[in-house]
Amino acid sequence: MNDSSARMTRFDCMKVLADKLSDELVIVSLGASVDEWYTAAPHMRSASLFQQQLGCVTPQAFGLATGLPHRRIISLDTDGGMLFNLGILATLANERPRNLFTVVWDNECYQSIGGPPTHTSKGIVSIAAIARGAGIEHSYTATTLEEFEQHCAAGLTADEPYVLVAKVSSVVESGIKRKHSDGREDKYIFVRHVEATEQITIMGPSEHN
């Protein structure tokens, strides 16, 4: 496995991205990245929803991008999650959503289950190269904060699928508090935010109310 101790951190990248967001919708992967994101982007709390299953983050973001084509959607995926469902890259290439920006946190390990290495850890497998091979022209790898910020600016204004793989440290940001909500509450927070900002009804009152 490649030593990632000197790499940029996921949390620093998140702060860079968060500064550029205001009315976008964000789908976040499971694990430590959830708490890091909610800390880095408190103003995006109600506009963000975490997906608990590997391989489903970018597909869910793609669904939102399709349903809300006028709204910028952000997928905050992981190397482990993307490797679970590489077929989504072919879907993005074929369907070409104009409003979807996909960021892949590539720390070369399955962090949430103790850190066993992913296929990207040997320096051979490149998710950005796979995405380009699938037909997504704008697929890049960032290894510095400067590169990351430049690609964020481009990805947030692109009118075609944009994939950015961020090579980040496997170290979890210290001092981050766990979110004070469960998955059901998070879902309602997100849905009510979408309803309010889109002036639509997605989920009516519970039949038990």
GROMACS .gro file of C-alpha atoms in nm:
model
  209
    1MET     CA    1   0.000   0.000   0.000
    2ASN     CA    2   0.125   0.348  -0.080
    3ASP     CA    3   0.207   0.572   0.217
    4SER     CA    4  -0.065   0.838   0.237
    5SER     CA    5   0.058   1.024   0.543
    6ALA     CA    6   0.188   1.321   0.341
    7ARG     CA    7  -0.123   1.359   0.127
    8MET     CA    8  -0.388   1.626   0.148
    9THR     CA    9  -0.666   1.538   0.387
   10ARG     CA   10  -1.026   1.474   0.296
   11PHE     CA   11  -1.137   1.731   0.552
   12ASP     CA   12  -0.923   2.006   0.399
   13CYS     CA   13  -1.067   1.922   0.058
   14MET     CA   14  -1.417   1.932   0.200
   15LYS     CA   15  -1.361   2.281   0.337
   16VAL     CA   16  -1.244   2.397  -0.005
   17LEU     CA   17  -1.552   2.249  -0.171
   18ALA     CA   18  -1.790   2.373   0.099
   19ASP     CA   19  -1.683   2.733   0.042
   20LYS     CA   20  -1.811   2.706  -0.316
   21LEU     CA   21  -2.158   2.568  -0.235
   22SER     CA   22  -2.484   2.741  -0.153
   23ASP     CA   23  -2.799   2.585  -0.303
   24GLU     CA   24  -2.665   2.253  -0.435
   25LEU     CA   25  -2.774   1.909  -0.311
   26VAL     CA   26  -2.514   1.663  -0.183
   27ILE     CA   27  -2.511   1.284  -0.143
   28VAL     CA   28  -2.242   1.162   0.097
   29SER     CA   29  -2.087   0.819   0.149
   30LEU     CA   30  -2.100   0.635   0.480
   31GLY     CA   31  -1.826   0.628   0.744
   32ALA     CA   32  -1.613   0.907   0.887
   33SER     CA   33  -1.668   1.124   0.582
   34VAL     CA   34  -2.025   1.195   0.696
   35ASP     CA   35  -1.921   1.365   1.019
   36GLU     CA   36  -1.632   1.541   0.846
   37TRP     CA   37  -1.866   1.680   0.581
   38TYR     CA   38  -2.129   1.801   0.827
   39THR     CA   39  -1.849   1.977   1.018
   40ALA     CA   40  -1.679   2.123   0.710
   41ALA     CA   41  -2.007   2.240   0.555
   42PRO     CA   42  -2.255   2.330   0.831
   43HIS     CA   43  -2.447   2.555   0.591
   44MET     CA   44  -2.511   2.250   0.372
   45ARG     CA   45  -2.639   2.027   0.654
   46SER     CA   46  -3.004   2.015   0.544
   47ALA     CA   47  -2.901   1.991   0.178
   48SER     CA   48  -2.689   1.679   0.236
   49LEU     CA   49  -2.790   1.317   0.274
   50PHE     CA   50  -2.566   1.020   0.344
   51GLN     CA   51  -2.610   0.687   0.169
   52GLN     CA   52  -2.547   0.383   0.387
   53GLN     CA   53  -2.462   0.132   0.114
   54LEU     CA   54  -2.139   0.108  -0.083
   55GLY     CA   55  -2.192   0.148  -0.453
   56CYS     CA   56  -2.508   0.356  -0.416
   57VAL     CA   57  -2.384   0.711  -0.358
   58THR     CA   58  -2.329   0.819  -0.717
   59PRO     CA   59  -2.634   0.627  -0.845
   60GLN     CA   60  -2.852   0.812  -0.594
   61ALA     CA   61  -2.693   1.142  -0.693
   62PHE     CA   62  -2.756   1.056  -1.058
   63GLY     CA   63  -3.123   0.996  -0.979
   64LEU     CA   64  -3.146   1.339  -0.817
   65ALA     CA   65  -2.967   1.499  -1.111
   66THR     CA   66  -3.216   1.341  -1.349
   67GLY     CA   67  -3.519   1.442  -1.141
   68LEU     CA   68  -3.394   1.796  -1.079
   69PRO     CA   69  -3.208   1.887  -1.399
   70HIS     CA   70  -3.202   2.257  -1.309
   71ARG     CA   71  -3.019   2.191  -0.980
   72ARG     CA   72  -2.649   2.117  -0.929
   73ILE     CA   73  -2.601   1.780  -0.758
   74ILE     CA   74  -2.280   1.672  -0.584
   75SER     CA   75  -2.180   1.310  -0.524
   76LEU     CA   76  -1.920   1.263  -0.250
   77ASP     CA   77  -1.826   0.901  -0.316
   78THR     CA   78  -1.528   0.687  -0.212
   79ASP     CA   79  -1.284   0.459  -0.389
   80GLY     CA   80  -1.437   0.158  -0.216
   81GLY     CA   81  -1.789   0.266  -0.305
   82MET     CA   82  -1.710   0.342  -0.667
   83LEU     CA   83  -1.526   0.011  -0.711
   84PHE     CA   84  -1.839  -0.167  -0.587
   85ASN     CA   85  -2.041  -0.030  -0.880
   86LEU     CA   86  -1.823   0.075  -1.173
   87GLY     CA   87  -2.125   0.037  -1.398
   88ILE     CA   88  -2.249   0.378  -1.283
   89LEU     CA   89  -1.965   0.535  -1.481
   90ALA     CA   90  -2.101   0.380  -1.800
   91THR     CA   91  -2.447   0.507  -1.709
   92LEU     CA   92  -2.316   0.861  -1.660
   93ALA     CA   93  -2.132   0.844  -1.992
   94ASN     CA   94  -2.445   0.731  -2.176
   95GLU     CA   95  -2.700   0.952  -2.002
   96ARG     CA   96  -2.469   1.255  -1.968
   97PRO     CA   97  -2.637   1.446  -1.683
   98ARG     CA   98  -2.538   1.811  -1.723
   99ASN     CA   99  -2.566   1.896  -1.353
  100LEU     CA  100  -2.378   1.617  -1.172
  101PHE     CA  101  -2.034   1.668  -1.017
  102THR     CA  102  -1.882   1.349  -0.874
  103VAL     CA  103  -1.599   1.360  -0.622
  104VAL     CA  104  -1.431   1.034  -0.521
  105TRP     CA  105  -1.233   1.035  -0.197
  106ASP     CA  106  -0.957   0.787  -0.279
  107ASN     CA  107  -0.774   0.697   0.042
  108GLU     CA  108  -0.690   0.351  -0.093
  109CYS     CA  109  -0.867   0.164   0.186
  110TYR     CA  110  -1.204   0.057   0.321
  111GLN     CA  111  -1.180   0.292   0.617
  112SER     CA  112  -1.516   0.216   0.777
  113ILE     CA  113  -1.429  -0.153   0.831
  114GLY     CA  114  -1.079  -0.114   0.967
  115GLY     CA  115  -0.874  -0.012   0.666
  116PRO     CA  116  -0.813  -0.312   0.438
  117PRO     CA  117  -0.673  -0.188   0.104
  118THR     CA  118  -0.882  -0.120  -0.205
  119HIS     CA  119  -0.767  -0.196  -0.559
  120THR     CA  120  -0.630   0.157  -0.596
  121SER     CA  121  -0.369   0.099  -0.325
  122LYS     CA  122  -0.104  -0.056  -0.552
  123GLY     CA  123  -0.076   0.245  -0.779
  124ILE     CA  124  -0.204   0.053  -1.081
  125VAL     CA  125  -0.580   0.101  -1.081
  126SER     CA  126  -0.698   0.455  -1.159
  127ILE     CA  127  -1.065   0.536  -1.111
  128ALA     CA  128  -1.027   0.849  -1.325
  129ALA     CA  129  -0.880   0.640  -1.608
  130ILE     CA  130  -1.165   0.391  -1.576
  131ALA     CA  131  -1.415   0.677  -1.596
  132ARG     CA  132  -1.247   0.811  -1.911
  133GLY     CA  133  -1.251   0.462  -2.057
  134ALA     CA  134  -1.625   0.446  -1.989
  135GLY     CA  135  -1.670   0.764  -2.192
  136ILE     CA  136  -1.655   1.045  -1.935
  137GLU     CA  137  -1.412   1.289  -2.092
  138HIS     CA  138  -1.381   1.513  -1.789
  139SER     CA  139  -1.232   1.268  -1.538
  140TYR     CA  140  -0.932   1.379  -1.338
  141THR     CA  141  -0.714   1.295  -1.038
  142ALA     CA  142  -0.609   1.566  -0.791
  143THR     CA  143  -0.315   1.521  -0.555
  144THR     CA  144  -0.287   1.877  -0.420
  145LEU     CA  145  -0.536   2.123  -0.273
  146GLU     CA  146  -0.462   2.363  -0.558
  147GLU     CA  147  -0.555   2.101  -0.816
  148PHE     CA  148  -0.860   2.003  -0.616
  149GLU     CA  149  -0.986   2.359  -0.596
  150GLN     CA  150  -0.933   2.419  -0.968
  151HIS     CA  151  -1.127   2.106  -1.058
  152CYS     CA  152  -1.406   2.193  -0.813
  153ALA     CA  153  -1.453   2.526  -0.987
  154ALA     CA  154  -1.468   2.351  -1.323
  155GLY     CA  155  -1.686   2.063  -1.206
  156LEU     CA  156  -1.944   2.291  -1.045
  157THR     CA  157  -1.995   2.481  -1.370
  158ALA     CA  158  -1.960   2.196  -1.620
  159ASP     CA  159  -2.255   2.111  -1.845
  160GLU     CA  160  -2.162   1.743  -1.870
  161PRO     CA  161  -2.056   1.472  -1.624
  162TYR     CA  162  -1.741   1.563  -1.431
  163VAL     CA  163  -1.551   1.314  -1.215
  164LEU     CA  164  -1.278   1.424  -0.975
  165VAL     CA  165  -1.075   1.163  -0.787
  166ALA     CA  166  -0.906   1.318  -0.483
  167LYS     CA  167  -0.606   1.124  -0.354
  168VAL     CA  168  -0.637   1.184   0.019
  169SER     CA  169  -0.481   1.061   0.340
  170SER     CA  170  -0.644   0.772   0.522
  171VAL     CA  171  -0.621   0.970   0.847
  172VAL     CA  172  -0.956   1.078   0.993
  173GLU     CA  173  -0.972   1.440   1.105
  174SER     CA  174  -0.934   1.458   1.482
  175GLY     CA  175  -1.184   1.636   1.704
  176ILE     CA  176  -1.481   1.579   1.474
  177LYS     CA  177  -1.804   1.518   1.666
  178ARG     CA  178  -2.051   1.253   1.558
  179LYS     CA  179  -2.370   1.388   1.407
  180HIS     CA  180  -2.657   1.406   1.651
  181SER     CA  181  -2.923   1.240   1.435
  182ASP     CA  182  -3.015   0.899   1.302
  183GLY     CA  183  -3.072   0.792   0.942
  184ARG     CA  184  -3.448   0.844   0.952
  185GLU     CA  185  -3.414   1.196   1.087
  186ASP     CA  186  -3.147   1.276   0.827
  187LYS     CA  187  -3.380   1.158   0.551
  188TYR     CA  188  -3.662   1.386   0.664
  189ILE     CA  189  -3.429   1.683   0.707
  190PHE     CA  190  -3.310   1.638   0.350
  191VAL     CA  191  -3.652   1.573   0.197
  192ARG     CA  192  -3.809   1.874   0.370
  193HIS     CA  193  -3.521   2.090   0.245
  194VAL     CA  194  -3.581   1.976  -0.112
  195GLU     CA  195  -3.955   2.034  -0.073
  196ALA     CA  196  -3.902   2.386   0.060
  197THR     CA  197  -3.645   2.491  -0.196
  198GLU     CA  198  -3.827   2.333  -0.492
  199GLN     CA  199  -4.177   2.422  -0.365
  200ILE     CA  200  -4.298   2.067  -0.416
  201THR     CA  201  -4.438   1.787  -0.200
  202ILE     CA  202  -4.245   1.462  -0.187
  203MET     CA  203  -4.363   1.303   0.136
  204GLY     CA  204  -4.695   1.393   0.292
  205PRO     CA  205  -4.775   1.368   0.666
  206SER     CA  206  -4.755   1.024   0.822
  207GLU     CA  207  -5.081   0.829   0.826
  208HIS     CA  208  -5.030   0.791   1.200
  209ASN     CA  209  -5.040   1.168   1.261
   0.00000   0.00000   0.00000
